[in-house]
PDB file of C-alpha atoms and ligand atoms in Angstrom:
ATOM      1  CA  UNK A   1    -129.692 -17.275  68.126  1.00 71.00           C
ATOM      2  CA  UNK A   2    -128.288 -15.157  70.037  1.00 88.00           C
ATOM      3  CA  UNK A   3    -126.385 -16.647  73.424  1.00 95.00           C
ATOM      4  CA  UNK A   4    -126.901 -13.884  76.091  1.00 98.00           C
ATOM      5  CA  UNK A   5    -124.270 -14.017  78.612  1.00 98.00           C
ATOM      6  CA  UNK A   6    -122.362 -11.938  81.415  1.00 98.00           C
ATOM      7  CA  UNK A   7    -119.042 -12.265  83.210  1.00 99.00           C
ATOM      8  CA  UNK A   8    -118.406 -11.659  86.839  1.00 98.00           C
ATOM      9  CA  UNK A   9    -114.800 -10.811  87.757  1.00 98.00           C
ATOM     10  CA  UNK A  10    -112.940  -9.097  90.796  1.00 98.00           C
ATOM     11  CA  UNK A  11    -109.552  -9.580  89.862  1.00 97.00           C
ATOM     12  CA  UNK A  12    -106.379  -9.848  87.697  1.00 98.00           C
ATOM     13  CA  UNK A  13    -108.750 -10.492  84.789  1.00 98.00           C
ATOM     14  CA  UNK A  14    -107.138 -13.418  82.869  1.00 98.00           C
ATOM     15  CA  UNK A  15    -109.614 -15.796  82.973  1.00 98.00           C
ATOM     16  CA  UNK A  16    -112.389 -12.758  81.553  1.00 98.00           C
ATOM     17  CA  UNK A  17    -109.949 -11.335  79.233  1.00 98.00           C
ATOM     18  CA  UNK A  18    -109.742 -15.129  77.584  1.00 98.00           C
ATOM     19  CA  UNK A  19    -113.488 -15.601  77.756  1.00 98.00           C
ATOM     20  CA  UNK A  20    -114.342 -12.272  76.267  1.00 98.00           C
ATOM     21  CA  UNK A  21    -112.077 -13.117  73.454  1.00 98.00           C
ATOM     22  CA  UNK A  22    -113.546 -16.651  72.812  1.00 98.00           C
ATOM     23  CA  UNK A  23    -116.827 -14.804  72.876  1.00 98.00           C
ATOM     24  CA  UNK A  24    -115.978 -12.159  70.154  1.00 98.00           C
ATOM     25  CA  UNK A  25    -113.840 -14.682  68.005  1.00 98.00           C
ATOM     26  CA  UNK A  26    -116.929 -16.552  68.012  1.00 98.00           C
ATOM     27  CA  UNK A  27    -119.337 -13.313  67.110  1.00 97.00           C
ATOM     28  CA  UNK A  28    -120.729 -13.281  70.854  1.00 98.00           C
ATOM     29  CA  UNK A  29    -118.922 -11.111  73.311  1.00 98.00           C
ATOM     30  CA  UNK A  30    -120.646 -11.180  76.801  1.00 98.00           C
ATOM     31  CA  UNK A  31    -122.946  -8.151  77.061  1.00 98.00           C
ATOM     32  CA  UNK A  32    -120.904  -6.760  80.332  1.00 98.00           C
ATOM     33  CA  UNK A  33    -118.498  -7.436  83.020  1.00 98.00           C
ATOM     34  CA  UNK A  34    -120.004  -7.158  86.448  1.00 98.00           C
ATOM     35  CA  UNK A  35    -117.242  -6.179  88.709  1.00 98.00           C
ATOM     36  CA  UNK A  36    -116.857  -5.801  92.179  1.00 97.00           C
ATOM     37  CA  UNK A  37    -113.969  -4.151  92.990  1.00 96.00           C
ATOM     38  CA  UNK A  38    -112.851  -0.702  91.461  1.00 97.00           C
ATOM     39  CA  UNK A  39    -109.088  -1.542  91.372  1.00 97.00           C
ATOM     40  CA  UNK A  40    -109.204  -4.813  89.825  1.00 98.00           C
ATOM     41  CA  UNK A  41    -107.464  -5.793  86.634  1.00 98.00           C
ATOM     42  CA  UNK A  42    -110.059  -6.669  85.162  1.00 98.00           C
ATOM     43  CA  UNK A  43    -111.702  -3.410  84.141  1.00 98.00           C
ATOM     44  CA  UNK A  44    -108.774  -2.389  82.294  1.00 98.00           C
ATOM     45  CA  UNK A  45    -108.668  -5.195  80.163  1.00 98.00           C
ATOM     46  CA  UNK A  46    -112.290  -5.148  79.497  1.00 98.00           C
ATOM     47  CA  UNK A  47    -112.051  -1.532  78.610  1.00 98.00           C
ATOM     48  CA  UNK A  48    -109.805  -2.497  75.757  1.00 98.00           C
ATOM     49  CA  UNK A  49    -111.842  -4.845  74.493  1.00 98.00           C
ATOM     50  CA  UNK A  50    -114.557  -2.619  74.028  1.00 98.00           C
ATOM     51  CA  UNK A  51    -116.764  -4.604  76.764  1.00 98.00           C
ATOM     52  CA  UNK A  52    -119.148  -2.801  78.929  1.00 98.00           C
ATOM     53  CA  UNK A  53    -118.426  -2.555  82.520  1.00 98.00           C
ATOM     54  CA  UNK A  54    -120.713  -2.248  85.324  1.00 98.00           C
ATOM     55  CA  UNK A  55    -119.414  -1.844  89.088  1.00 98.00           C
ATOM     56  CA  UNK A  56    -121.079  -3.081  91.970  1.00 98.00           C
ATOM     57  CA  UNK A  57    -118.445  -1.789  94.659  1.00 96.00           C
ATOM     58  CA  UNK A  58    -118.906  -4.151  97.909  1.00 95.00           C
ATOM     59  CA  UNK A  59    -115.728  -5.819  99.840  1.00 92.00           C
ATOM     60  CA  UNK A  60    -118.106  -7.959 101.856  1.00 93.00           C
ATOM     61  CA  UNK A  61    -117.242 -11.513 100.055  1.00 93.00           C
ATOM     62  CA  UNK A  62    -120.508 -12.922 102.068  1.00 95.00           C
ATOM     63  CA  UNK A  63    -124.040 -12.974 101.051  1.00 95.00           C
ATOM     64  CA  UNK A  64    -125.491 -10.221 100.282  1.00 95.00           C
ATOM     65  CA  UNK A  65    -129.581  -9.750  99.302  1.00 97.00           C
ATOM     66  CA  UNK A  66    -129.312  -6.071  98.108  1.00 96.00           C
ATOM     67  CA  UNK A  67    -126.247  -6.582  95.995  1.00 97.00           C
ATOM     68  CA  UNK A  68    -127.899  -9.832  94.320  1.00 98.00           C
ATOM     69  CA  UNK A  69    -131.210  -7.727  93.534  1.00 98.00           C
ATOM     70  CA  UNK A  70    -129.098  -5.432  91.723  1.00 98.00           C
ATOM     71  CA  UNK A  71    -127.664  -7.957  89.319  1.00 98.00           C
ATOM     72  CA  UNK A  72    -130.936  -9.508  88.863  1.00 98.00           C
ATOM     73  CA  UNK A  73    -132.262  -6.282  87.953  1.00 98.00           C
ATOM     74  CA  UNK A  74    -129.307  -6.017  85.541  1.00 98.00           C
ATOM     75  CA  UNK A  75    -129.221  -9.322  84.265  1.00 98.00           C
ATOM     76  CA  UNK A  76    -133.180  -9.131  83.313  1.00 98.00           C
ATOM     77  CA  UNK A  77    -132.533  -5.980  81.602  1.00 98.00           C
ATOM     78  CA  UNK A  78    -129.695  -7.459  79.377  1.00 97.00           C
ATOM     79  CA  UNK A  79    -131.980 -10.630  78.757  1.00 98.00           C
ATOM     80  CA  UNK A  80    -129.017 -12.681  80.144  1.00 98.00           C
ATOM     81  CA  UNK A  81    -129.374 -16.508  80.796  1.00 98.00           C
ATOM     82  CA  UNK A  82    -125.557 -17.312  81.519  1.00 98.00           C
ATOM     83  CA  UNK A  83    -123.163 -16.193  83.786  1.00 98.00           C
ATOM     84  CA  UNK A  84    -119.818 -17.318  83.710  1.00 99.00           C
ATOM     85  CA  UNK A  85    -117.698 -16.456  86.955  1.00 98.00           C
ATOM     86  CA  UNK A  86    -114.032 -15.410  86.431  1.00 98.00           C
ATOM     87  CA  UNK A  87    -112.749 -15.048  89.893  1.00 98.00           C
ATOM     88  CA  UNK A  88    -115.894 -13.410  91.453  1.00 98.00           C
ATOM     89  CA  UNK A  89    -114.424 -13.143  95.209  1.00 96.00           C
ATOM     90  CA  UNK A  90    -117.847 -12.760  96.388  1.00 97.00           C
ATOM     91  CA  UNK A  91    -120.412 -15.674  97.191  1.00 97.00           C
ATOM     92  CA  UNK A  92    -123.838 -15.725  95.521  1.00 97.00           C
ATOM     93  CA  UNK A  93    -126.915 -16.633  97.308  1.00 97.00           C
ATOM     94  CA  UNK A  94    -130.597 -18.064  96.389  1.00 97.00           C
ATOM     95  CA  UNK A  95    -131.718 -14.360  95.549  1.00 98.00           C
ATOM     96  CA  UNK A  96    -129.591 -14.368  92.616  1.00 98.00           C
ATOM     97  CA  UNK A  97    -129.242 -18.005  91.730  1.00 98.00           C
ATOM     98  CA  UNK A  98    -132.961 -18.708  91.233  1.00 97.00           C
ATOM     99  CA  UNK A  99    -133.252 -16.043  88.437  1.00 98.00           C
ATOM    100  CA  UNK A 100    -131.333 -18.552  86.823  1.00 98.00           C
ATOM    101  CA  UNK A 101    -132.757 -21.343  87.733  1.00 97.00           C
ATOM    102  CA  UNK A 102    -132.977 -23.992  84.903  1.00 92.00           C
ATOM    103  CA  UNK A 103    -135.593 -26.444  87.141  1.00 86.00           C
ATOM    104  CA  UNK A 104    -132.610 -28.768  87.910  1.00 93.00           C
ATOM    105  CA  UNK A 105    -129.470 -26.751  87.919  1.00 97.00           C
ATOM    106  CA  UNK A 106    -128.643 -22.538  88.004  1.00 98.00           C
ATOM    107  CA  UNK A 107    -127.260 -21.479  84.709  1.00 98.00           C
ATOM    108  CA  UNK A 108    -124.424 -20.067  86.292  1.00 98.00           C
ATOM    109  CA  UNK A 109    -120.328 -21.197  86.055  1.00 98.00           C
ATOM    110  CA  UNK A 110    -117.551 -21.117  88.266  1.00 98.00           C
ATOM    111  CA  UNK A 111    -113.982 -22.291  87.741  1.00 98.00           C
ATOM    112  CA  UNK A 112    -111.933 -23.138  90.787  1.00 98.00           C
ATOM    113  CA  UNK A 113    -107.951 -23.902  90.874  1.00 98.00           C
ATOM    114  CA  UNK A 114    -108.277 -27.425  92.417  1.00 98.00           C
ATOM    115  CA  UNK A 115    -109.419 -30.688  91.771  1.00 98.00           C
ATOM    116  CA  UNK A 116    -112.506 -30.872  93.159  1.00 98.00           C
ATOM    117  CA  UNK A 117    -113.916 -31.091  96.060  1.00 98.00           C
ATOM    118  CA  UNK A 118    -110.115 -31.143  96.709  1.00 98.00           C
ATOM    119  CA  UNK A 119    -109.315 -27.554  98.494  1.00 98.00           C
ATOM    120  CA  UNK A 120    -112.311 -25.262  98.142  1.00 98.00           C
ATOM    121  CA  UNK A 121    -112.309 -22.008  99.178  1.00 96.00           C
ATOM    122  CA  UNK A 122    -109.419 -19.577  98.544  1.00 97.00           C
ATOM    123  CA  UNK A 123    -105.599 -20.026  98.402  1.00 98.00           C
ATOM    124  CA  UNK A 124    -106.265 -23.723  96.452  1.00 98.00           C
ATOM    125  CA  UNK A 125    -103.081 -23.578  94.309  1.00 98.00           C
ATOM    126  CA  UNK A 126    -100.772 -23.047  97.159  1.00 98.00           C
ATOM    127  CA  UNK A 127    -102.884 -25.437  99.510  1.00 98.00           C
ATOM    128  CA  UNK A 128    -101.799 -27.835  96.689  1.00 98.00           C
ATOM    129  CA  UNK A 129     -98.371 -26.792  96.562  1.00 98.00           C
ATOM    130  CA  UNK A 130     -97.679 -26.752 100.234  1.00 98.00           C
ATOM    131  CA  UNK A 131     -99.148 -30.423 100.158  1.00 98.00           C
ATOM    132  CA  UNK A 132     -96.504 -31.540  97.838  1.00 98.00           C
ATOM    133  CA  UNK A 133     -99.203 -32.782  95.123  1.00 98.00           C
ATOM    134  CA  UNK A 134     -97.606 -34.525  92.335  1.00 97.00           C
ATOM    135  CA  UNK A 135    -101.373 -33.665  90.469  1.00 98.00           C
ATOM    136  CA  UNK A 136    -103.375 -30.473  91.097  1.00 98.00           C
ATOM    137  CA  UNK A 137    -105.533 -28.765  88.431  1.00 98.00           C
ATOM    138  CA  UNK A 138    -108.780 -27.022  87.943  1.00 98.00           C
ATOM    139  CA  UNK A 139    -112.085 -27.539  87.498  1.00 98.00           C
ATOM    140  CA  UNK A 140    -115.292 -26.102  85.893  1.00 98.00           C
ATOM    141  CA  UNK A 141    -118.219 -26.413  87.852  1.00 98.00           C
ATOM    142  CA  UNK A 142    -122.055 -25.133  88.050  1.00 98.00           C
ATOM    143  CA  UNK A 143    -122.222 -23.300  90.967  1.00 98.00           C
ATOM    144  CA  UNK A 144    -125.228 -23.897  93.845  1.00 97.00           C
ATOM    145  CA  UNK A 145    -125.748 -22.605  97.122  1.00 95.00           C
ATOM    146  CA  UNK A 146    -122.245 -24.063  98.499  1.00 96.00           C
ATOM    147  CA  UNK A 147    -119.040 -22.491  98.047  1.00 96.00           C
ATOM    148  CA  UNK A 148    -117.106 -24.421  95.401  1.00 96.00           C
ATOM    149  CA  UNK A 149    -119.486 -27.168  95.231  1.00 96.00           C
ATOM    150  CA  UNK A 150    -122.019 -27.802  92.031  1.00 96.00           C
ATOM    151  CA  UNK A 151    -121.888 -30.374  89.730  1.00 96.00           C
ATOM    152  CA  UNK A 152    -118.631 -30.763  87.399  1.00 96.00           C
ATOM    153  CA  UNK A 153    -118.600 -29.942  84.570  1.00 95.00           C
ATOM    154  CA  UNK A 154    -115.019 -30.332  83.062  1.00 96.00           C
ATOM    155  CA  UNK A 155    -111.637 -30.934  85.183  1.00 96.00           C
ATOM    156  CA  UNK A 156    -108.232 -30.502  84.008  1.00 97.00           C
ATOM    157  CA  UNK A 157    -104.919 -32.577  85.481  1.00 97.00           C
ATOM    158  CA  UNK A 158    -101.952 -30.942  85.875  1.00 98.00           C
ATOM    159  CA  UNK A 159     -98.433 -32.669  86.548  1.00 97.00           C
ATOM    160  CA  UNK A 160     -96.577 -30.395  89.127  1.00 98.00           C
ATOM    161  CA  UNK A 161     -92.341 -30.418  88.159  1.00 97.00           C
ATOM    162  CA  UNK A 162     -90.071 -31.198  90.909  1.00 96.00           C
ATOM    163  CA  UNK A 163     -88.040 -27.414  90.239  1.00 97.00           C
ATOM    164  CA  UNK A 164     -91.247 -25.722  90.333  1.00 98.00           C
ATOM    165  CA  UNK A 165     -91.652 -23.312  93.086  1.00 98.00           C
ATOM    166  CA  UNK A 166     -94.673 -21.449  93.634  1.00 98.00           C
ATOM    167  CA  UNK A 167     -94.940 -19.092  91.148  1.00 98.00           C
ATOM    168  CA  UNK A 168     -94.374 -21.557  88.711  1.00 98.00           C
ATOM    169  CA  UNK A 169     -96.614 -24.165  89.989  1.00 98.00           C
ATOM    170  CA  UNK A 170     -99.768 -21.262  89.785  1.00 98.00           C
ATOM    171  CA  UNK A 171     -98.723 -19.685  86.734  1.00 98.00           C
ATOM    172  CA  UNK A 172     -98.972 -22.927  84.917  1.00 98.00           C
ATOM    173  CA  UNK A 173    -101.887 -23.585  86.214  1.00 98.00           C
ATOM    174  CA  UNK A 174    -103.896 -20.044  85.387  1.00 98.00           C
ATOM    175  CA  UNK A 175    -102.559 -20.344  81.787  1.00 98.00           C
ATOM    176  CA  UNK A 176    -104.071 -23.596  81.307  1.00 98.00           C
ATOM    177  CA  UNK A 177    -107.096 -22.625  82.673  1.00 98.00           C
ATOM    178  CA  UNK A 178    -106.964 -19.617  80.710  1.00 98.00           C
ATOM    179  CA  UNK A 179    -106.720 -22.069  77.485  1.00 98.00           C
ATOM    180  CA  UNK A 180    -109.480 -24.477  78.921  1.00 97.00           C
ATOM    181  CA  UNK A 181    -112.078 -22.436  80.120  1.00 98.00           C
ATOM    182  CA  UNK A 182    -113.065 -20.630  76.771  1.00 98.00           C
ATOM    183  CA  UNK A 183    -113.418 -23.732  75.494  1.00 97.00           C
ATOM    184  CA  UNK A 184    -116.285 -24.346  78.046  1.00 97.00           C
ATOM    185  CA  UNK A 185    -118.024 -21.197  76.843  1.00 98.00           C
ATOM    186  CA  UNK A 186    -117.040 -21.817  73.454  1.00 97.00           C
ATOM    187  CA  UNK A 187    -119.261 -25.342  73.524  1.00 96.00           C
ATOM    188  CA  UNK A 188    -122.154 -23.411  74.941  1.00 97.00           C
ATOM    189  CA  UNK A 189    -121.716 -20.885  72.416  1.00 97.00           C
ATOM    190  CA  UNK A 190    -121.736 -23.413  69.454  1.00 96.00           C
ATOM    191  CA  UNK A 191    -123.989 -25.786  70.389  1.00 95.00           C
ATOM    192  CA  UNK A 192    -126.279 -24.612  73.692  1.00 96.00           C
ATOM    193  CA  UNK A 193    -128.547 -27.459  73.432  1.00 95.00           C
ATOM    194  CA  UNK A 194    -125.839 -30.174  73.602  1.00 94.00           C
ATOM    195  CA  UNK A 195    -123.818 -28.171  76.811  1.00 96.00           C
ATOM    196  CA  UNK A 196    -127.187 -28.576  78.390  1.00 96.00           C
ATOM    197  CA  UNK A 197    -127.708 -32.239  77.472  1.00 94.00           C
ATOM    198  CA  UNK A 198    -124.391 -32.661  78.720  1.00 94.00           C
ATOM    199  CA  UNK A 199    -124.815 -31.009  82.078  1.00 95.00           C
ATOM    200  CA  UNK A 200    -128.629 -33.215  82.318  1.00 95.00           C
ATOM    201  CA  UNK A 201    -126.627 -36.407  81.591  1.00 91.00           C
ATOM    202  CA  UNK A 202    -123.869 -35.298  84.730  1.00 84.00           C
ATOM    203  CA  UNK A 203    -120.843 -35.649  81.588  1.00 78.00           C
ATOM    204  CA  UNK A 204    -117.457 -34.148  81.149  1.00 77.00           C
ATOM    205  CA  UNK A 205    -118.635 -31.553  78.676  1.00 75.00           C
ATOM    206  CA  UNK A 206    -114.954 -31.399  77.059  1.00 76.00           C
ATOM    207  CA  UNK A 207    -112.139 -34.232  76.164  1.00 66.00           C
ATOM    208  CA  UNK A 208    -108.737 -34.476  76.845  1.00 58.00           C
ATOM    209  CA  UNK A 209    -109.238 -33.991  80.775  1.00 56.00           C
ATOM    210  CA  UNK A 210    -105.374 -34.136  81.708  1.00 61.00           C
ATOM    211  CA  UNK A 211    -102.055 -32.720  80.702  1.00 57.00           C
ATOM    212  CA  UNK A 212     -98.906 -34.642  79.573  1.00 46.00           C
ATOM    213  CA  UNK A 213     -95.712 -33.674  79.979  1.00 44.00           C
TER     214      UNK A 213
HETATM  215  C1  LIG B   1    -108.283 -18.160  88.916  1.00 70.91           C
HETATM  216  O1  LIG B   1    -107.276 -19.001  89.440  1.00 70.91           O
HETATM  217  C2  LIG B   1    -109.634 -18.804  89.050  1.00 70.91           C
HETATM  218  O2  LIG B   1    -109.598 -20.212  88.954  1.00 70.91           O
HETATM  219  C3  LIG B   1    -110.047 -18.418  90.434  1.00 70.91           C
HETATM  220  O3  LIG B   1    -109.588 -17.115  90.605  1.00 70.91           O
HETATM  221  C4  LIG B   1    -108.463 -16.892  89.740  1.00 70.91           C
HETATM  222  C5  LIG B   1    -108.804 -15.691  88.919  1.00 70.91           C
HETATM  223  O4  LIG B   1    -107.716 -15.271  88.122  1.00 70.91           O
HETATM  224  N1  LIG B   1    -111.467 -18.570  90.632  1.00 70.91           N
HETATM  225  P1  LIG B   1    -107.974 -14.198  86.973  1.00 70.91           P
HETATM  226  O5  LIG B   1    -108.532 -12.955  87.650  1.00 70.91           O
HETATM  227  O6  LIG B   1    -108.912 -14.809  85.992  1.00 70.91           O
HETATM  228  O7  LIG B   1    -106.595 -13.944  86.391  1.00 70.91           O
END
């Protein structure tokens, strides 16, 4: 059966550009990119891939009703049940979460760069870094009506290296989320049923949940 499922993006792209690829590798690409932002990354490297684009220009990063009617409207025409967010710099309210509303959790995925509820909000790899954390990471959440809050649903541990500065510290960690996150979407993909058991029964939904080095 077909998995319908969009990705909202409004920046560099990595993350999308790795999901999108997971997606066609596995004979479902996402049926657009909703972006935000006319100069991000992100539609470049969607454009390669072949993947529609729809922008939704607004620089207002709050709440906004209007916007979030729009992608309903979109969403219901596509027939899409998941989204997956991909550095959507833009928060999403009740108006758009309850058209995915799943009775006890919103069918809709977020990954942050921290250990969560460690540093929500922006800037979280150099919060961590300025900190001095020996262990930072990223996690994969459901999002609800909080900023960086819903249930998780996989989280990845990161050692940080004493010569790193910051560039290296956030580079490592965006590649290995980069690795890790299609494999989120790749377990919904294969097997929806189980990712939803998984979420119901408040699991990791992946192994191997930290990083030796
Ligand atoms: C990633 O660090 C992601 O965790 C956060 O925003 C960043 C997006 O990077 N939500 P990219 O646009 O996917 O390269």
């Amino acid at each position: 059966m077909a998995f319908n499922y969009a990705i909202f993006a409004s920046g560099s792209g990595s993350n999308a550009l790795a999901l999108i690829q997971m997606g066609k590798s596995l004979g479902q690409a996402p049926s657009f990119i909703i972006v935000n932002n006319k100069n991000a990354g992100v539609i470049d490297k969607a454009n390669q891939e072949g993947i529609k684009v729809i922008l939704i220009e607004t620089t207002n990063p709050k709440v906004e009703v209007d916007f979030e009617l729009e992608l309903v409207k979109i969403c219901r025409e596509h027939k899409i049940k998941w989204v997956f967010l991909a550095g959507f710099m833009k928060i999403l309210g009740k108006t758009f979460l309850e058209a995915f509303s799943n009775d006890s959790f919103y069918r809709v995925i977020n990954i942050h760069p921290s250990l969560l509820p460690l540093y929500k909000g922006l800037n979280a790899y150099e919060k961590a870094f300025t900190a001095g954390d020996l262990v930072y990471g990223f996690t994969v959440h459901l999002v609800d009506e909080k900023i960086d809050h819903g249930q998780i649903i996989y989280q990845y541990e990161i050692l940080s290296q004493e010569k790193d500065n910051l560039n290296d510290f956030k580079n490592r960690g965006l590649e290995l989320e980069n690795i890790y996150y299609p494999q989120i979407l790749k377990m919904a993909i294969s097997d929806e049923v189980e990712f939803v058991n998984c979420i119901l029964n408040e699991k990791r939904c992946l192994k191997g949940e930290s990083h030796e080095q």
